[in-house]
Coordinates of C-alpha atoms in Angstrom, one line a residue:
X1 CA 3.4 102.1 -51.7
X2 CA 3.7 105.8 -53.0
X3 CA 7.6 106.0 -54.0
X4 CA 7.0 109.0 -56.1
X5 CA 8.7 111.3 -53.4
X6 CA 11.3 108.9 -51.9
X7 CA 14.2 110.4 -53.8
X8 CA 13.0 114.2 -53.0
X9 CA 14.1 116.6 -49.8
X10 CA 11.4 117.2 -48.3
X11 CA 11.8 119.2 -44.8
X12 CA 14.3 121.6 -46.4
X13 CA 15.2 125.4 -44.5
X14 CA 13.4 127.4 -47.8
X15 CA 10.5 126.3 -46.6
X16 CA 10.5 127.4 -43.2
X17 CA 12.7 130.4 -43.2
X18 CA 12.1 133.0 -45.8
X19 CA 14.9 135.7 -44.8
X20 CA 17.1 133.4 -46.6
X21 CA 15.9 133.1 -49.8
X22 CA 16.7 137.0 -49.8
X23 CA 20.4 136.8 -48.1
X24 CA 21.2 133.7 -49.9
X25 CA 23.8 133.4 -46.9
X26 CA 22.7 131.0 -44.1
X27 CA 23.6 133.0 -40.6
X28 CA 26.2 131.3 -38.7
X29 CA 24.3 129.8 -35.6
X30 CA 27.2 129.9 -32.9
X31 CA 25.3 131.4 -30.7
X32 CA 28.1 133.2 -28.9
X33 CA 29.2 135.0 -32.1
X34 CA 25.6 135.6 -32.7
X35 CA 25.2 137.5 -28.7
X36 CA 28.1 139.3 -29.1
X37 CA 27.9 140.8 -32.8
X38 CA 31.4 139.7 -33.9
X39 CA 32.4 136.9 -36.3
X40 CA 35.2 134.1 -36.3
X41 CA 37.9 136.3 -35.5
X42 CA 37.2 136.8 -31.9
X43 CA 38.3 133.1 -31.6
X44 CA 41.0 133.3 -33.0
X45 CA 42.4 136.1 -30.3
X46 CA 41.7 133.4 -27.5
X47 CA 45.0 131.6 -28.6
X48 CA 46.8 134.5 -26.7
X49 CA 45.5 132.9 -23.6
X50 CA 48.7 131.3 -22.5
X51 CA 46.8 127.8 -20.7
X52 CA 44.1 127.7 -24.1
X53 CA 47.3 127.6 -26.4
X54 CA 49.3 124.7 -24.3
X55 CA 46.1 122.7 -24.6
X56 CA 45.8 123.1 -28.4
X57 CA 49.7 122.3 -28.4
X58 CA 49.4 119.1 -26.6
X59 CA 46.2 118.3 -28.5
X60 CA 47.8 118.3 -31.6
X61 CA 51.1 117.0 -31.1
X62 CA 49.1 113.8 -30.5
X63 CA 48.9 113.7 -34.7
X64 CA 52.0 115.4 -35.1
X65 CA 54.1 112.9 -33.9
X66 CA 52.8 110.4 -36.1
X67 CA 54.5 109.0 -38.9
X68 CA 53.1 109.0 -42.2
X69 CA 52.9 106.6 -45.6
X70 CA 51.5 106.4 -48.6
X71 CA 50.1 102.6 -49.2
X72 CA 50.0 101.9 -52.8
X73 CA 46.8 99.9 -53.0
X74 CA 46.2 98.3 -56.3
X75 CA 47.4 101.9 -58.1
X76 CA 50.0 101.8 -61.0
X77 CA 53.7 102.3 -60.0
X78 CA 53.9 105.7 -62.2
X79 CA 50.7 107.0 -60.2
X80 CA 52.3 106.4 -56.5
X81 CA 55.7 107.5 -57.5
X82 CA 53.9 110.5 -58.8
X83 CA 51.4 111.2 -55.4
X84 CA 54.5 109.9 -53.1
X85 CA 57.0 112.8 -54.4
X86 CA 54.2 115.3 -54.2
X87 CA 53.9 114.8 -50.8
X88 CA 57.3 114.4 -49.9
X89 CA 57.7 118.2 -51.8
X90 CA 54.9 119.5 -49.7
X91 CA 55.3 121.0 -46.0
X92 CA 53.6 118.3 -44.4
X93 CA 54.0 119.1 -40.7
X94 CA 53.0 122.6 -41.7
X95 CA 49.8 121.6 -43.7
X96 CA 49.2 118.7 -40.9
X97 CA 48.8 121.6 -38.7
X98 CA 46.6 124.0 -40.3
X99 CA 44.2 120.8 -41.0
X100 CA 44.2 120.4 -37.3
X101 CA 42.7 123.9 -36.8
X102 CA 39.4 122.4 -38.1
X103 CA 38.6 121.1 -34.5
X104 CA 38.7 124.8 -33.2
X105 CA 37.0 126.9 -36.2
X106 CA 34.6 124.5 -36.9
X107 CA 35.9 124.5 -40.3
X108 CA 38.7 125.6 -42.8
X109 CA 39.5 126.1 -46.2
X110 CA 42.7 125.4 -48.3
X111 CA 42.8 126.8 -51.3
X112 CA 45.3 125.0 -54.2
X113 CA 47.8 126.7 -56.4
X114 CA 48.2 124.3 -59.2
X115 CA 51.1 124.1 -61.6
X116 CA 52.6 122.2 -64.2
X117 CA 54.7 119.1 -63.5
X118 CA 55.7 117.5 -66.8
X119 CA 52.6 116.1 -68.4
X120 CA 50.8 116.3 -65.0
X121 CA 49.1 119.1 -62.6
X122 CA 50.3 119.3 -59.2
X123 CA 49.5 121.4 -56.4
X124 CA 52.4 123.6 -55.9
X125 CA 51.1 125.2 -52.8
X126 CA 47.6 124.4 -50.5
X127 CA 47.1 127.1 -48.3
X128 CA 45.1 127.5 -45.2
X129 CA 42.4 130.6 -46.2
X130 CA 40.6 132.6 -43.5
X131 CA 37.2 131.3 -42.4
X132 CA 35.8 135.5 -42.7
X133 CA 36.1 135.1 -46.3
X134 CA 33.7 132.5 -46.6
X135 CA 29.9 131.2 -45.5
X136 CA 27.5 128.7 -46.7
X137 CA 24.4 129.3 -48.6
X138 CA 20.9 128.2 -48.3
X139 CA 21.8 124.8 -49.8
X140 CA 24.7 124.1 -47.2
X141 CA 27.4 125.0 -50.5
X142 CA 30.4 126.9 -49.6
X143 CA 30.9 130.5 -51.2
X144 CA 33.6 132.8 -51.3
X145 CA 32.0 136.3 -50.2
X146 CA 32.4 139.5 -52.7
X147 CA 30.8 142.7 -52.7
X148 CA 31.8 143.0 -49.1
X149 CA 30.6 147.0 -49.2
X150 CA 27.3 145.9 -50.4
X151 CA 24.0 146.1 -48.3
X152 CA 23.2 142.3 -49.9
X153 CA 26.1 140.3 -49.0
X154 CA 26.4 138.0 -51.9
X155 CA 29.1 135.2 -52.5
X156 CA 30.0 132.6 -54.9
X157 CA 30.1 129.0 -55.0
X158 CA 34.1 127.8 -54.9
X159 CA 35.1 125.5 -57.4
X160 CA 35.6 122.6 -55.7
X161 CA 39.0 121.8 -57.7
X162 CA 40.3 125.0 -56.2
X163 CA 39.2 125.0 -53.1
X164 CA 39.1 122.0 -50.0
X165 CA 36.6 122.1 -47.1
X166 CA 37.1 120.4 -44.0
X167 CA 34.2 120.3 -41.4
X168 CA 34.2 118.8 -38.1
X169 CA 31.2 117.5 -37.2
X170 CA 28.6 119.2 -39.7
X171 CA 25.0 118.9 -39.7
X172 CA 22.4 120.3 -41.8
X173 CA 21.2 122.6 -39.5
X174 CA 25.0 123.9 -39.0
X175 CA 27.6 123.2 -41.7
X176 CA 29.8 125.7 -40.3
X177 CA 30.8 123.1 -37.8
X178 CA 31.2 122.5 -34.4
X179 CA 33.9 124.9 -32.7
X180 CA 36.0 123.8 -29.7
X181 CA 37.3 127.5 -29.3
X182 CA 33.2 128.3 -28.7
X183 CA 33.6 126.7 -25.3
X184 CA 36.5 128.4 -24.1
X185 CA 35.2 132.0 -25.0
X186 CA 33.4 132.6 -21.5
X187 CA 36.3 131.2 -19.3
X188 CA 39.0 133.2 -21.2
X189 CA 37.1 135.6 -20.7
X190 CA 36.0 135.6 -16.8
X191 CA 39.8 134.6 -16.4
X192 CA 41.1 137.8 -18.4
X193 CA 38.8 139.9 -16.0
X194 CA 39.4 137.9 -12.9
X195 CA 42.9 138.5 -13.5
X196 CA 42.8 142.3 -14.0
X197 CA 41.1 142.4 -10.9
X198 CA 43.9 140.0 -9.1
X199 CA 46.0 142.5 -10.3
X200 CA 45.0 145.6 -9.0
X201 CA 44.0 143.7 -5.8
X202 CA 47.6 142.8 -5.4
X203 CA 48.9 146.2 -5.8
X204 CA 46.0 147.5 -3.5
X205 CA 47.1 145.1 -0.6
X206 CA 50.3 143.5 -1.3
X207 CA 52.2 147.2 0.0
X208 CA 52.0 147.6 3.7
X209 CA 49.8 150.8 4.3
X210 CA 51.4 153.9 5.3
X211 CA 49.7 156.4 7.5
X212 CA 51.0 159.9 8.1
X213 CA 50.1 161.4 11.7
X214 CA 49.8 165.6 12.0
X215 CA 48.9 167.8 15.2
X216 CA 45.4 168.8 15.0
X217 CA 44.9 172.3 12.8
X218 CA 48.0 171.7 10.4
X219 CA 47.6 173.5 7.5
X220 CA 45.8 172.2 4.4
X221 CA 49.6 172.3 2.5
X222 CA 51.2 170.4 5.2
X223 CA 49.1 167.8 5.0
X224 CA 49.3 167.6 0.9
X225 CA 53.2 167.4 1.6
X226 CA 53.0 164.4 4.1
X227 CA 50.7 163.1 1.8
X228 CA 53.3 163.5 -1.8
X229 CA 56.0 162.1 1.0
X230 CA 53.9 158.9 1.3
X231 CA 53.2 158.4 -2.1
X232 CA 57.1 158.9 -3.1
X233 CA 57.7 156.5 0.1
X234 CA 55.8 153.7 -1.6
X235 CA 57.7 154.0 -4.4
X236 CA 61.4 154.7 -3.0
X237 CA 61.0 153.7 0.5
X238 CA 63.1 157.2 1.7
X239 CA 60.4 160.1 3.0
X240 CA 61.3 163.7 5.2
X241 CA 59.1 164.6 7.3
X242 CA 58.7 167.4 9.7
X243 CA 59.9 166.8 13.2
X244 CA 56.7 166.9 15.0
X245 CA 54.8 163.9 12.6
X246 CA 55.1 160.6 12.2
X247 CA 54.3 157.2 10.0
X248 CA 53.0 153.9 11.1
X249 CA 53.1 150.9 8.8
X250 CA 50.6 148.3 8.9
X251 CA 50.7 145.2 6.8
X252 CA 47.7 144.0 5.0
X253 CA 46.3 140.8 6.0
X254 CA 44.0 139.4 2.6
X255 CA 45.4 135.9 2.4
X256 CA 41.9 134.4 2.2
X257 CA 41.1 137.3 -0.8
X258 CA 44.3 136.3 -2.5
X259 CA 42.9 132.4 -3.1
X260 CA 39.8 133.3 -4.6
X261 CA 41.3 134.9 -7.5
X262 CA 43.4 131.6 -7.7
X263 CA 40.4 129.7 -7.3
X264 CA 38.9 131.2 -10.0
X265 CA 41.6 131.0 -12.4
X266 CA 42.3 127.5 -11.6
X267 CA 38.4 127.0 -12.5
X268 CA 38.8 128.7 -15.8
X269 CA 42.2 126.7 -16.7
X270 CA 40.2 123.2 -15.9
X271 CA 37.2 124.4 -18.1
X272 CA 39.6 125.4 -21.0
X273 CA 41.5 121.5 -20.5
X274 CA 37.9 119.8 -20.6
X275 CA 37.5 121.9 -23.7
X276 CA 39.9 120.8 -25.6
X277 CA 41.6 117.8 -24.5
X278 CA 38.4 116.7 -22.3
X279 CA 39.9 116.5 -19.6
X280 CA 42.2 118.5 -17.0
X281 CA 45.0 116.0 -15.6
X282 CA 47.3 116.8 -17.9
X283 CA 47.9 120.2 -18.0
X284 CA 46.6 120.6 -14.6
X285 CA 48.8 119.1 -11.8
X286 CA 46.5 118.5 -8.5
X287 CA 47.6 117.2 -5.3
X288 CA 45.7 113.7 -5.5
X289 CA 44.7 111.3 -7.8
X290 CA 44.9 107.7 -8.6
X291 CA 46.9 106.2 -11.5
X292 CA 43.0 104.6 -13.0
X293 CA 41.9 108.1 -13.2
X294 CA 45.2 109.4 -15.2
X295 CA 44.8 106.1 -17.3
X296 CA 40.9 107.0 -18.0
X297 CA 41.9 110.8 -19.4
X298 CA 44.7 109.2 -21.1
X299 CA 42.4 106.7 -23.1
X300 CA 40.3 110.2 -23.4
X301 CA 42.5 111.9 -25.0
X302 CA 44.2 109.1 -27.1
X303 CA 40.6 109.2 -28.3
X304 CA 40.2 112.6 -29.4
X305 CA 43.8 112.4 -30.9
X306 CA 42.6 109.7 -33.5
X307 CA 39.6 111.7 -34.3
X308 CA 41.9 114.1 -35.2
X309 CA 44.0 111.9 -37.4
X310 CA 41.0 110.6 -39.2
X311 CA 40.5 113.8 -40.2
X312 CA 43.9 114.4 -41.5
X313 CA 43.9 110.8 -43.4
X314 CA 40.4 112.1 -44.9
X315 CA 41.5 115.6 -45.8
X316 CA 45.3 114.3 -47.1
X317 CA 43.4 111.7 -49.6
X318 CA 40.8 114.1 -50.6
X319 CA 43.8 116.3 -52.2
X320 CA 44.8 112.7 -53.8
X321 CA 41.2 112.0 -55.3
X322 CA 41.2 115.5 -56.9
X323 CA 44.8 115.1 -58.5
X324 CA 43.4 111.7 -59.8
X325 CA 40.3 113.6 -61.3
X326 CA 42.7 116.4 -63.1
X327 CA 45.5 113.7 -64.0
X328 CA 44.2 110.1 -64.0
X329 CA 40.9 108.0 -65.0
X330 CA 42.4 105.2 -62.8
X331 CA 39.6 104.3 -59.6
X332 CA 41.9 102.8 -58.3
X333 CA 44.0 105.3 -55.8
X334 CA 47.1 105.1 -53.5
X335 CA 45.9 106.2 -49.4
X336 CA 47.2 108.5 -47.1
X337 CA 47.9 107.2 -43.6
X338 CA 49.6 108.2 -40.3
X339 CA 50.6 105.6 -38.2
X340 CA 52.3 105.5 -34.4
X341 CA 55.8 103.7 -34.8
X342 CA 55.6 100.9 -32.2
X343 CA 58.2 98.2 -31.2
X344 CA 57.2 94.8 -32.3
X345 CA 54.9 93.2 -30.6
X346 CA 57.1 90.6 -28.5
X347 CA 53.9 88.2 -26.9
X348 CA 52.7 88.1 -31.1
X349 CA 56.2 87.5 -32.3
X350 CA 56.6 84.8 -30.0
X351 CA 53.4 83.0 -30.0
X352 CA 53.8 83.7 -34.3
X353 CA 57.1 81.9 -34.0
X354 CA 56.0 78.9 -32.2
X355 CA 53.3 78.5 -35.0
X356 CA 56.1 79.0 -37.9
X357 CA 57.7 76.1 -35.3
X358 CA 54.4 74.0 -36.0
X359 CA 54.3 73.9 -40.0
X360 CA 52.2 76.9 -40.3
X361 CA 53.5 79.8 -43.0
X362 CA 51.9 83.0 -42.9
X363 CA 51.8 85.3 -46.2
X364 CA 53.2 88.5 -46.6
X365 CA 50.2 90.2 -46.3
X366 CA 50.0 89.2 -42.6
X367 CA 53.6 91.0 -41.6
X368 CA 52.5 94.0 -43.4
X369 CA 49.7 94.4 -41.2
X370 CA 51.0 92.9 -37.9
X371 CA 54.6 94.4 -38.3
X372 CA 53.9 97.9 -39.9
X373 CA 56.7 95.8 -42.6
X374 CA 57.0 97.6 -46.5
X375 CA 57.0 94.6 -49.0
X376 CA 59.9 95.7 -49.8
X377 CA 61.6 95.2 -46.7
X378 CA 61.9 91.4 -46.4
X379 CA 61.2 88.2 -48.1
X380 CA 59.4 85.1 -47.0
X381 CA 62.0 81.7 -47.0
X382 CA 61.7 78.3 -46.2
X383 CA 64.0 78.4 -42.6
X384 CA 63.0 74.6 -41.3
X385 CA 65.7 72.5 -41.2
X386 CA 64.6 68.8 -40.7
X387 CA 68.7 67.4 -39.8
X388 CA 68.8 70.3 -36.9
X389 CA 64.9 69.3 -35.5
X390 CA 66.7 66.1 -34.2
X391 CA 69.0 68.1 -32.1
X392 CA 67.0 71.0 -31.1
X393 CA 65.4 70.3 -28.1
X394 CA 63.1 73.2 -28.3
X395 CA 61.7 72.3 -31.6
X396 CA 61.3 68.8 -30.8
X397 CA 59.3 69.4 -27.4
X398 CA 57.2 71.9 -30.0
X399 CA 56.7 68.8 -32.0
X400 CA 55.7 66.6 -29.1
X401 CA 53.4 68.7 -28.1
X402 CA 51.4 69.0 -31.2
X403 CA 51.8 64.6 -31.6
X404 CA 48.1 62.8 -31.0
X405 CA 48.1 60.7 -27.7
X406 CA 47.3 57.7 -29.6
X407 CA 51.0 58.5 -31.8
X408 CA 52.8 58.6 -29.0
X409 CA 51.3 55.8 -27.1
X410 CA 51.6 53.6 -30.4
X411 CA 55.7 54.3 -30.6
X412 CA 56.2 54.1 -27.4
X413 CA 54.5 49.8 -27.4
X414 CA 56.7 49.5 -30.1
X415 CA 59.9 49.8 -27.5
X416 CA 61.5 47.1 -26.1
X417 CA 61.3 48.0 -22.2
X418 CA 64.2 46.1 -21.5
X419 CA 66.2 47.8 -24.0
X420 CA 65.4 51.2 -22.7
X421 CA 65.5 50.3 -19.1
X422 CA 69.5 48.8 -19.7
X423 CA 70.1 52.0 -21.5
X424 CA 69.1 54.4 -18.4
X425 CA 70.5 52.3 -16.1
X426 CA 73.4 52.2 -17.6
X427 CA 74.4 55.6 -18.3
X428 CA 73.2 57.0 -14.8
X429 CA 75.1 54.0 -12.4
X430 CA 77.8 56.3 -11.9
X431 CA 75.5 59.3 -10.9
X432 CA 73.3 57.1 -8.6
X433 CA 76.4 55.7 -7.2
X434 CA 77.8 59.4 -6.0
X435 CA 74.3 59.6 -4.4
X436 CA 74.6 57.1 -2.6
X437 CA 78.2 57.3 -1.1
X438 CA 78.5 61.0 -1.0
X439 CA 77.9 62.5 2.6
X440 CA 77.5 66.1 1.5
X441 CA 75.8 68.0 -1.7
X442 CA 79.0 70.0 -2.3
X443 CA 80.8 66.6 -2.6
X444 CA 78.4 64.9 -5.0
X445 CA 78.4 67.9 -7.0
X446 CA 82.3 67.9 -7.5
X447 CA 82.8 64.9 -8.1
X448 CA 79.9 64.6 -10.6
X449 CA 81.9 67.2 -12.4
X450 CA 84.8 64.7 -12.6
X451 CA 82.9 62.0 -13.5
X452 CA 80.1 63.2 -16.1
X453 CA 83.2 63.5 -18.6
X454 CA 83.2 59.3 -18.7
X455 CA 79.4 58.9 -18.9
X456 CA 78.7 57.0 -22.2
X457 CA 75.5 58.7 -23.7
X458 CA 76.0 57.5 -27.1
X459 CA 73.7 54.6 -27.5
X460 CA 71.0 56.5 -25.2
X461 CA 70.9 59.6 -27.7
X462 CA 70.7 57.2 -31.0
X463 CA 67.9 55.4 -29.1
X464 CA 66.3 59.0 -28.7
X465 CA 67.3 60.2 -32.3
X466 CA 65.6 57.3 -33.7
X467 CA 62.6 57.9 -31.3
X468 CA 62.3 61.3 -32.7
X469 CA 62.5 60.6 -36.4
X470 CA 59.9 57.9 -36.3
X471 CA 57.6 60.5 -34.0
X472 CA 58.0 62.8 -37.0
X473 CA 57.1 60.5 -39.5
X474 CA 54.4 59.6 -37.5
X475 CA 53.4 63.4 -37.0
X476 CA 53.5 64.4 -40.4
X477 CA 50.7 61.3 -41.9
X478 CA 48.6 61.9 -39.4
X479 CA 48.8 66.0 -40.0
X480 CA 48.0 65.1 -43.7

């Protein structure tokens, strides 16, 4: 086996595409910025489209209204206090936002502002740079361009303690990234020219017409008067005419015109939605539908939304790995994280409790995890009280449940039946009694009420008591 060339690139661009070698800067392949001859900034004049800008809004609010925390791993108490109060200084929703640009650009690029903090170097500000500024070389490395004026356009590589990149969804054929805005550029565009032409097709037709009527041979300046007397009619509804002409008014009738236009901007504003959010039900209320389909584009876009929040979590701790490279030799590093605050889970609380019920203890660990719970926030105790098991009728049935056959069977031999059959007997008499010389319910029911006050149940619940404590015993070495 030849393994001379296993660790080399092989299939690499200089060897296919020579221009490069002489630009040093690898073209941007979006192919509409390459038809059109413009760069980045044409998307970023789509976010004046009124629908393409409530779509990014409601695609990022998704991550927005998260919470956030800083998990402290296995790092050293000085080293989270230290990361936690940086980021409680920064502008997090702000910088949470420009992050979430990255989706539509394709990329983006913060540049950091360091400064002094003590002993330490802290960002003081990370800020959101313009994409125009930048491109990627022949070996996919980010450079900041300079000689702008220049025939060669030349750049240099950014220091990567200066600078962050964020890509979404780079390749090797296209580290520039793939751009959500790239999708909505044609119907932004047909709906900005659909609409200029709704427009004047609404001013055209949406006045009635007005039609002046002169005797045959009137002069050319009688007929340019009528006509100034029309136009000033449109406009202030009051005309004077000469006696001997007239004006009919006819409406126009283009209702079936008028809903093409819609038509066609509806289309456009359901091709922006799948864009961005992919899918439309959300921003675009229709007429029918069934609640599985607005469950489906839910789940949809609950999925995009924690694609975006990966890629804040990843872009948050790569500003936390590079403070640990100017600050700290540690490996070990707190994490970044943005979580949904949830109510507790009530089916796992309750099926936790009846296990706690049971014998079993579950570590702190497990309630961090389960209960979004700080360590801080509570303390594991021993609550199991074996004198208030004997009374709880709750925790006893628990008990019973979990009790071998065999155990129960076994105690149970062990009774005398005529001791328990006295003891039943004796304490209900007076209730089978009622039942058997009342003539209606209501009447056995009151007076059962008088006469449930005398019931003896003493020796009956000591039998039971005693029943119970050897069941436990009985539970507990077989359990061990």
């Amino acid at each position: 086996m030849d393994i001379k060339n296993l660790t080399q690139e092989i299939a690499i661009r200089q060897n296919f595409d020579k221009i490069v070698t002489y630009w040093n800067m690898l073209p941007d392949p979006d192919p509409i910025l390459r038809k059109i001859g413009k760069d980045i900034t044409v998307y970023r004049e789509l976010l004046t489209d009124p629908h393409l800008f409530s779509a990014v809004q409601q695609r990022k609010a998704g991550v927005l209204s998260l919470n956030w925390e800083l998990r402290q791993q296995n790092s050293s108490q000085n080293e989270f206090d230290l990361i936690n109060e940086f980021l409680n200084t920064l502008n997090l929703e702000n910088l949470i936002d420009q992050l979430l640009n990255t989706p539509l650009f394709g990329f983006t690029v913060f540049e950091i502002v360091w400064g002094k903090q003590g002993n330490f170097l802290i960002p003081n500000r990370i800020d959101e740079k313009p994409q125009e500024w930048f491109f990627f070389d022949q070996f996919n490395n980010l450079n900041i361009k300079k000689n702008s004026n220049s025939i060669k356009l030349d750049g240099e590589i950014v220091n990567p303690l200066k600078f962050i990149l964020v890509q979404h969804k780079p390749t090797y054929q296209n580290p520039y990234g793939e751009r959500v805005l790239s999708r909505c550029f044609w119907p932004v565009t047909f709906k900005r020219g659909g609409l200029k032409f709704w427009i004047t097709f609404t001013e055209k037709y949406g006045n009635p017409f007005l039609i002046g009527k002169l005797p045959r041979g009137s002069a050319q300046q009688e007929i340019d008067n009528l006509l100034t007397s029309l136009e000033n009619m449109i406009q202030d509804a009051v005309a004077v005419i000469p006696d001997d002409s007239s004006i009919d008014i006819k409406e126009a009738q283009r209702s079936s015109s008028v809903e093409v236009f819609r038509e066609l901007m509806n289309f456009q504003n359901n091709e922006i939605s799948k864009a961005i959010l992919t899918q439309t039900l959300t921003t675009e209320v229709q007429d029918t539908g069934t609640y599985a389909a607005s469950k489906t584009m839910s789940d949809m876009l609950a999925n995009v939304q924690l694609a975006d929040k990966k890629l804040v979590e990843r872009a948050l701790n790569k500003i936390i790995d590079l403070i640990y490279q100017v600050n700290f030799n540690s490996t070990d590093k707190p994490r970044f994280i943005l979580y949904e605050e949830e109510d507790v889970d009530k089916l796992l609380a309750e099926r936790d409790q009846l296990l706690v019920n049971t014998g079993i203890k579950f570590t702190k660990d497990y309630y961090i995890r389960n209960y979004n719970l700080l360590p801080e926030d509570f303390e594991l105790v021993n609550t199991q009280n074996p004198q208030s098991n004997f009374a709880d009728k709750t925790n006893a049935k628990v008990f019973q449940d979990n009790l071998s056959q065999s155990s129960i069977d076994e105690i149970a031999n062990q009774l005398p039946d005529k001791l328990l059959q006295l003891q039943i007997e004796s304490t209900l008499k007076p209730v089978l009694t009622l039942i058997q010389n009342g003539e209606t319910y209501e009447t056995i029911m009151e007076e059962l009420s008088k006469t449930y006050p005398a019931m003896s149940t003493n020796q009956l619940e000591d039998l039971l008591s005693k029943l119970l404590f050897i069941s436990e015993i009985t539970g507990r070495n077989s359990a061990s």
